[in-house]
Structure formats: structure tokens, C-alpha cells
mmCIF file of C-alpha atoms in Angstrom:
data_model
loop_
_atom_site.group_PDB
_atom_site.id
_atom_site.type_symbol
_atom_site.label_atom_id
_atom_site.label_comp_id
_atom_site.label_asym_id
_atom_site.label_seq_id
_atom_site.Cartn_x
_atom_site.Cartn_y
_atom_site.Cartn_z
ATOM 1 C CA GLY G 28 -1.564 -86.337 45.659
ATOM 2 C CA ALA G 29 -0.099 -82.899 45.090
ATOM 3 C CA GLY G 30 -1.029 -80.127 47.470
ATOM 4 C CA VAL G 31 -1.805 -76.489 46.797
ATOM 5 C CA SER G 32 0.986 -74.802 44.896
ATOM 6 C CA GLN G 33 1.778 -71.096 44.726
ATOM 7 C CA THR G 34 4.135 -69.118 42.570
ATOM 8 C CA PRO G 35 6.355 -67.269 42.993
ATOM 9 C CA SER G 36 7.523 -68.222 46.463
ATOM 10 C CA ASN G 37 9.054 -64.780 46.895
ATOM 11 C CA LYS G 38 8.343 -61.526 45.111
ATOM 12 C CA VAL G 39 10.194 -58.269 45.660
ATOM 13 C CA THR G 40 8.810 -55.229 43.921
ATOM 14 C CA GLU G 41 8.972 -51.484 44.097
ATOM 15 C CA LYS G 42 6.248 -49.224 45.385
ATOM 16 C CA GLY G 43 3.748 -48.430 42.643
ATOM 17 C CA LYS G 44 4.382 -51.576 40.585
ATOM 18 C CA TYR G 45 1.848 -54.221 39.586
ATOM 19 C CA VAL G 46 2.160 -57.832 40.768
ATOM 20 C CA GLU G 47 0.404 -61.105 40.087
ATOM 21 C CA LEU G 48 0.401 -64.060 42.451
ATOM 22 C CA ARG G 49 -0.689 -67.473 41.244
ATOM 23 C CA CYS G 50 -2.377 -70.349 43.041
ATOM 24 C CA ASP G 51 -3.006 -73.878 41.775
ATOM 25 C CA PRO G 52 -5.421 -75.732 44.098
ATOM 26 C CA ILE G 53 -5.578 -79.403 44.966
ATOM 27 C CA SER G 54 -6.999 -81.347 42.051
ATOM 28 C CA GLY G 55 -10.761 -81.717 42.390
ATOM 29 C CA HIS G 56 -11.174 -78.915 44.899
ATOM 30 C CA THR G 57 -13.817 -76.482 43.722
ATOM 31 C CA ALA G 58 -13.395 -73.857 46.438
ATOM 32 C CA LEU G 59 -10.332 -71.610 46.528
ATOM 33 C CA TYR G 60 -9.443 -69.000 49.137
ATOM 34 C CA TRP G 61 -6.927 -66.184 49.429
ATOM 35 C CA TYR G 62 -5.637 -64.950 52.766
ATOM 36 C CA ARG G 63 -2.739 -62.762 53.739
ATOM 37 C CA GLN G 64 -0.662 -62.994 56.871
ATOM 38 C CA SER G 65 1.435 -60.280 58.440
ATOM 39 C CA LEU G 66 4.154 -61.019 60.951
ATOM 40 C CA GLY G 67 2.765 -62.057 64.312
ATOM 41 C CA GLN G 68 -0.817 -62.216 63.065
ATOM 42 C CA GLY G 69 -3.161 -64.941 61.971
ATOM 43 C CA PRO G 70 -4.174 -65.209 58.330
ATOM 44 C CA GLU G 71 -6.670 -62.566 57.238
ATOM 45 C CA PHE G 72 -9.338 -63.480 54.695
ATOM 46 C CA LEU G 73 -9.313 -61.718 51.322
ATOM 47 C CA ILE G 74 -11.603 -63.544 48.882
ATOM 48 C CA TYR G 75 -12.940 -66.956 48.024
ATOM 49 C CA PHE G 76 -14.199 -68.631 44.873
ATOM 50 C CA GLN G 77 -16.694 -71.413 44.425
ATOM 51 C CA GLY G 78 -15.962 -72.497 40.877
ATOM 52 C CA THR G 79 -15.225 -69.528 38.646
ATOM 53 C CA GLY G 80 -17.153 -66.885 40.557
ATOM 54 C CA ALA G 81 -16.081 -64.916 43.590
ATOM 55 C CA ALA G 82 -18.524 -65.969 46.308
ATOM 56 C CA ASP G 83 -17.208 -63.483 48.861
ATOM 57 C CA ASP G 84 -14.727 -60.697 48.139
ATOM 58 C CA SER G 85 -15.486 -58.681 51.243
ATOM 59 C CA GLY G 86 -11.976 -59.099 52.596
ATOM 60 C CA LEU G 87 -10.221 -57.297 49.743
ATOM 61 C CA PRO G 88 -8.820 -54.140 51.381
ATOM 62 C CA ASN G 89 -9.437 -51.771 48.458
ATOM 63 C CA ASP G 90 -9.875 -51.634 44.701
ATOM 64 C CA ARG G 91 -6.159 -52.135 44.055
ATOM 65 C CA PHE G 92 -6.718 -55.811 44.809
ATOM 66 C CA PHE G 93 -8.448 -58.104 42.362
ATOM 67 C CA ALA G 94 -8.570 -61.859 41.871
ATOM 68 C CA VAL G 95 -9.742 -64.101 39.066
ATOM 69 C CA ARG G 96 -10.319 -67.786 38.499
ATOM 70 C CA PRO G 97 -11.417 -67.959 34.871
ATOM 71 C CA GLU G 98 -11.569 -71.736 34.404
ATOM 72 C CA GLY G 99 -12.439 -72.755 37.926
ATOM 73 C CA SER G 100 -8.987 -74.075 38.749
ATOM 74 C CA VAL G 101 -5.932 -71.793 38.864
ATOM 75 C CA SER G 102 -6.441 -68.386 40.445
ATOM 76 C CA THR G 103 -4.453 -65.180 40.155
ATOM 77 C CA LEU G 104 -4.405 -62.433 42.765
ATOM 78 C CA LYS G 105 -3.567 -59.099 41.207
ATOM 79 C CA ILE G 106 -2.344 -56.048 43.092
ATOM 80 C CA GLN G 107 -2.066 -52.700 41.349
ATOM 81 C CA ARG G 108 0.031 -49.727 42.479
ATOM 82 C CA THR G 109 1.603 -51.684 45.291
ATOM 83 C CA GLU G 110 2.254 -49.986 48.608
ATOM 84 C CA ARG G 111 4.706 -50.855 51.367
ATOM 85 C CA GLY G 112 1.757 -51.851 53.540
ATOM 86 C CA ASP G 113 0.936 -54.635 51.082
ATOM 87 C CA SER G 114 4.060 -56.506 52.203
ATOM 88 C CA ALA G 115 2.927 -59.801 53.714
ATOM 89 C CA VAL G 116 2.730 -63.506 53.014
ATOM 90 C CA TYR G 117 -0.156 -64.236 50.661
ATOM 91 C CA LEU G 118 -1.655 -67.651 51.313
ATOM 92 C CA CYS G 119 -3.924 -69.666 49.093
ATOM 93 C CA ALA G 120 -6.084 -72.530 50.343
ATOM 94 C CA SER G 121 -8.513 -74.927 48.742
ATOM 95 C CA SER G 122 -11.312 -77.230 49.860
ATOM 96 C CA THR G 123 -13.579 -79.755 48.182
ATOM 97 C CA LEU G 124 -16.537 -77.396 48.464
ATOM 98 C CA ALA G 125 -17.130 -74.062 50.110
ATOM 99 C CA GLY G 126 -19.076 -74.264 53.327
ATOM 100 C CA ALA G 127 -18.885 -74.426 57.069
ATOM 101 C CA PHE G 128 -17.696 -78.026 57.318
ATOM 102 C CA ASN G 129 -15.098 -78.088 54.609
ATOM 103 C CA GLU G 130 -11.485 -78.255 55.659
ATOM 104 C CA GLN G 131 -9.169 -75.796 53.995
ATOM 105 C CA PHE G 132 -5.635 -76.796 53.028
ATOM 106 C CA PHE G 133 -3.007 -74.147 52.535
ATOM 107 C CA GLY G 134 -0.257 -73.750 49.997
ATOM 108 C CA PRO G 135 3.269 -72.638 50.898
ATOM 109 C CA GLY G 136 2.484 -68.961 50.359
ATOM 110 C CA THR G 137 4.052 -66.113 48.421
ATOM 111 C CA ARG G 138 6.118 -63.667 50.421
ATOM 112 C CA LEU G 139 5.579 -60.220 48.902
ATOM 113 C CA THR G 140 7.973 -57.427 49.770
ATOM 114 C CA VAL G 141 7.251 -53.921 48.531
ATOM 115 C CA LEU G 142 10.272 -51.636 48.739
ATOM 116 C CA GLN P 13 -14.004 -57.453 70.256
ATOM 117 C CA LYS P 14 -12.022 -59.695 67.942
ATOM 118 C CA GLU P 15 -13.768 -62.593 66.277
ATOM 119 C CA VAL P 16 -11.296 -65.157 67.591
ATOM 120 C CA GLU P 17 -9.027 -64.662 70.571
ATOM 121 C CA GLN P 18 -6.047 -66.718 71.654
ATOM 122 C CA ASN P 19 -3.441 -66.235 74.317
ATOM 123 C CA SER P 20 -0.388 -65.354 72.243
ATOM 124 C CA GLY P 21 1.938 -66.985 74.786
ATOM 125 C CA PRO P 22 4.632 -68.007 74.572
ATOM 126 C CA LEU P 23 3.648 -71.270 76.227
ATOM 127 C CA SER P 24 6.584 -73.344 77.358
ATOM 128 C CA VAL P 25 6.269 -76.957 78.516
ATOM 129 C CA PRO P 26 8.786 -79.746 79.149
ATOM 130 C CA GLU P 27 8.995 -82.758 76.879
ATOM 131 C CA GLY P 28 6.385 -85.354 77.807
ATOM 132 C CA ALA P 29 3.997 -82.869 79.405
ATOM 133 C CA ILE P 30 0.488 -81.925 78.277
ATOM 134 C CA ALA P 31 0.239 -78.625 76.416
ATOM 135 C CA SER P 32 -3.120 -76.864 76.629
ATOM 136 C CA LEU P 33 -4.043 -74.222 74.063
ATOM 137 C CA ASN P 34 -7.186 -72.146 74.354
ATOM 138 C CA CYS P 35 -9.385 -70.125 72.042
ATOM 139 C CA THR P 36 -12.597 -68.120 72.424
ATOM 140 C CA TYR P 37 -14.833 -66.829 69.660
ATOM 141 C CA SER P 38 -17.477 -64.140 69.449
ATOM 142 C CA ASP P 39 -20.082 -65.421 66.994
ATOM 143 C CA ARG P 40 -22.508 -67.729 68.759
ATOM 144 C CA GLY P 41 -23.664 -69.040 65.405
ATOM 145 C CA SER P 42 -20.245 -70.448 64.499
ATOM 146 C CA GLN P 43 -20.429 -73.968 63.188
ATOM 147 C CA SER P 44 -16.956 -75.337 62.691
ATOM 148 C CA PHE P 45 -13.631 -74.991 64.397
ATOM 149 C CA PHE P 46 -10.125 -75.813 63.270
ATOM 150 C CA TRP P 47 -6.643 -75.975 64.693
ATOM 151 C CA TYR P 48 -3.686 -75.302 62.461
ATOM 152 C CA ARG P 49 -0.024 -75.716 63.277
ATOM 153 C CA GLN P 50 2.442 -73.278 61.739
ATOM 154 C CA TYR P 51 6.170 -73.764 61.911
ATOM 155 C CA SER P 52 8.329 -70.674 61.626
ATOM 156 C CA GLY P 53 8.552 -69.564 58.000
ATOM 157 C CA LYS P 54 6.021 -72.154 56.839
ATOM 158 C CA SER P 55 2.320 -72.076 55.996
ATOM 159 C CA PRO P 56 -0.484 -73.306 58.297
ATOM 160 C CA GLU P 57 -1.043 -77.067 58.422
ATOM 161 C CA LEU P 58 -4.455 -78.415 59.448
ATOM 162 C CA ILE P 59 -4.209 -80.748 62.428
ATOM 163 C CA MET P 60 -7.736 -80.932 63.872
ATOM 164 C CA SER P 61 -11.306 -80.036 63.019
ATOM 165 C CA ILE P 62 -14.294 -80.205 65.375
ATOM 166 C CA TYR P 63 -17.954 -79.470 64.786
ATOM 167 C CA SER P 64 -19.867 -80.827 67.800
ATOM 168 C CA ASN P 65 -19.685 -80.187 71.509
ATOM 169 C CA GLY P 66 -17.354 -82.480 73.383
ATOM 170 C CA ASP P 67 -13.972 -84.011 72.717
ATOM 171 C CA LYS P 68 -12.379 -85.283 69.539
ATOM 172 C CA GLU P 69 -9.173 -87.268 69.742
ATOM 173 C CA ASP P 70 -6.589 -87.922 67.034
ATOM 174 C CA GLY P 71 -3.381 -89.526 68.228
ATOM 175 C CA ARG P 72 -1.729 -87.220 70.752
ATOM 176 C CA PHE P 73 -4.128 -84.379 69.945
ATOM 177 C CA THR P 74 -7.524 -83.756 71.544
ATOM 178 C CA ALA P 75 -9.791 -80.900 70.516
ATOM 179 C CA GLN P 76 -12.501 -79.810 72.940
ATOM 180 C CA LEU P 77 -15.511 -77.688 72.028
ATOM 181 C CA ASN P 78 -18.001 -75.955 74.299
ATOM 182 C CA LYS P 79 -20.425 -73.910 72.219
ATOM 183 C CA ALA P 80 -22.333 -72.606 75.238
ATOM 184 C CA SER P 81 -19.137 -71.010 76.535
ATOM 185 C CA GLN P 82 -17.884 -70.197 73.015
ATOM 186 C CA TYR P 83 -14.644 -71.923 73.821
ATOM 187 C CA VAL P 84 -12.450 -74.384 71.955
ATOM 188 C CA SER P 85 -9.198 -75.899 73.115
ATOM 189 C CA LEU P 86 -6.427 -78.175 71.911
ATOM 190 C CA LEU P 87 -4.569 -80.563 74.169
ATOM 191 C CA ILE P 88 -1.282 -82.082 73.083
ATOM 192 C CA ARG P 89 -0.296 -85.100 75.143
ATOM 193 C CA ASP P 90 3.279 -86.349 75.501
ATOM 194 C CA SER P 91 4.567 -83.108 73.987
ATOM 195 C CA GLN P 92 7.676 -83.398 71.827
ATOM 196 C CA PRO P 93 10.218 -80.752 70.803
ATOM 197 C CA SER P 94 8.906 -81.203 67.247
ATOM 198 C CA ASP P 95 5.552 -79.823 68.468
ATOM 199 C CA SER P 96 7.207 -76.434 68.972
ATOM 200 C CA ALA P 97 5.294 -74.138 66.642
ATOM 201 C CA THR P 98 2.547 -71.533 66.555
ATOM 202 C CA TYR P 99 -0.949 -72.977 66.868
ATOM 203 C CA LEU P 100 -3.723 -71.100 65.113
ATOM 204 C CA CYS P 101 -7.380 -71.388 66.037
ATOM 205 C CA ALA P 102 -9.807 -70.803 63.151
ATOM 206 C CA VAL P 103 -13.574 -70.489 63.180
ATOM 207 C CA ASN P 104 -16.139 -70.626 60.398
ATOM 208 C CA HIS P 105 -19.195 -68.418 60.966
ATOM 209 C CA ARG P 106 -22.697 -69.013 59.769
ATOM 210 C CA ARG P 107 -23.434 -65.856 57.817
ATOM 211 C CA GLY P 108 -24.790 -66.499 54.362
ATOM 212 C CA SER P 109 -22.183 -65.736 51.745
ATOM 213 C CA THR P 110 -19.413 -65.719 54.313
ATOM 214 C CA LEU P 111 -19.837 -69.426 54.951
ATOM 215 C CA GLY P 112 -16.525 -70.205 53.333
ATOM 216 C CA ARG P 113 -14.251 -67.803 55.137
ATOM 217 C CA LEU P 114 -12.258 -68.650 58.225
ATOM 218 C CA TYR P 115 -11.550 -66.212 61.035
ATOM 219 C CA PHE P 116 -8.178 -66.818 62.645
ATOM 220 C CA GLY P 117 -6.765 -65.935 66.010
ATOM 221 C CA ARG P 118 -3.269 -64.511 66.305
ATOM 222 C CA GLY P 119 -1.901 -67.878 67.331
ATOM 223 C CA THR P 120 -0.243 -69.270 70.442
ATOM 224 C CA GLN P 121 3.476 -69.927 70.285
ATOM 225 C CA LEU P 122 4.365 -73.237 71.916
ATOM 226 C CA THR P 123 7.870 -74.277 72.920
ATOM 227 C CA VAL P 124 8.556 -77.809 74.126
ATOM 228 C CA TRP P 125 11.931 -78.057 75.790
ATOM 229 C CA PRO P 126 13.850 -81.340 76.133
#
């Protein structure tokens, strides 16, 4: 079946602008995760959802970052007043359930560049 | 101390050799361990998961876990040039609401030369 999809694949924006990144998980997966990856680093956790609610948002770096999953499927990561330091690849993953033994499968990512 | 540590490499092995990738983690309560492969410019791809002490084999890949030593490794037998990639170790801790999050190492870059 189809994997995790993310749009857009690339986003270039100017400092101070607002951006939205979208993730569509694997069908039937109830858990959805956002990570971001900077060059030469491993993915860094941002937030995860079990269903519609954010189960853990402790990885969001500050209040400019926000994510929603209103119907328990598609999720949107929103970044306000973007800064150059926000430039990274934003990765979305999904799993059947959230928990220690559930394998997470990643989408292709959105490369965000803030000029 | 970082949650998950990997030797960043690069690790270079000849075609047909065994590549050995290592990872240590800090949280003794960690329950599950994953290896992802990431080609340049692509997203991580899950290749192995392991939850119990010992070895787990899948084709040319073997994951090894030693919880007492807080150590997990990945062996790639009969390495091929197509195995050239960065290998990411990821660990899931046992901490209440953080059950779902993975902690990643920086990755080990592997090059298999013909």
C-alpha cells in the first residue's frame, strides 16, 4: 500500500513568514510523529499524536511551532515567524499504534529553507 | 551525555566483507531498538528492529542487543556497494508519555567499495 506522504517536498520562504507542512500517514496508522533533521545529524523528535490529540509535544523548540491532526489522519505542522535556524528537513512518520514496540515508517520529508 | 551515541565514521569496507556498526544508549530502561538506513538526500528506511537480548537475523543483516552493556550493533554480511549509506540507530525509552518518541544517534556513514 501507499507509504507516508508529505507535501511540499521543498519549501523556500523568507525570514518572518509563516509556513505549513503537511503529512498524510499510512492508512490505518493511528500514531503520527514529526521529526526534523539537520545536516549531519540524526532526526530530532518534535511531537507525536495518538489519534487526534498530541500525546507528547515536548520536542517543539518554542511556541512558534504548532501541529494539529484534527480528524486523526492528516497532520499539519505550522511554523510562525520563521527563522533561518528553522531550515532543516522535516520528517513525518507513522505507526500502527504509539508505544515502545511499534515500528515507525518515515515519509520522504519536506526540505525547508528559510532565507 | 547524549541519549544515543554512534561512531560517525566514515566506515569503509570492501565488497563482500562484513560491516559492523555500533551504538550505545544511556537509558537503562530502553525497551526497543531500531536500525534505519538513509541514502544521501533520502529519508530514513527501517531495516531492523530488536527488543530482546541476543541476535536477530534478517537476510544479510543481523542486529545484536546487549541490554546489560547498553549496546546494540548491526552486522551486514556480504556487503554490497548498494549498502553504502548512513545507518541510524534509534532507541525508544520507557518514560510514560514519551513512549512513542525515538531518540536517534548521528548515524554512521558506510562506504562499500568494489
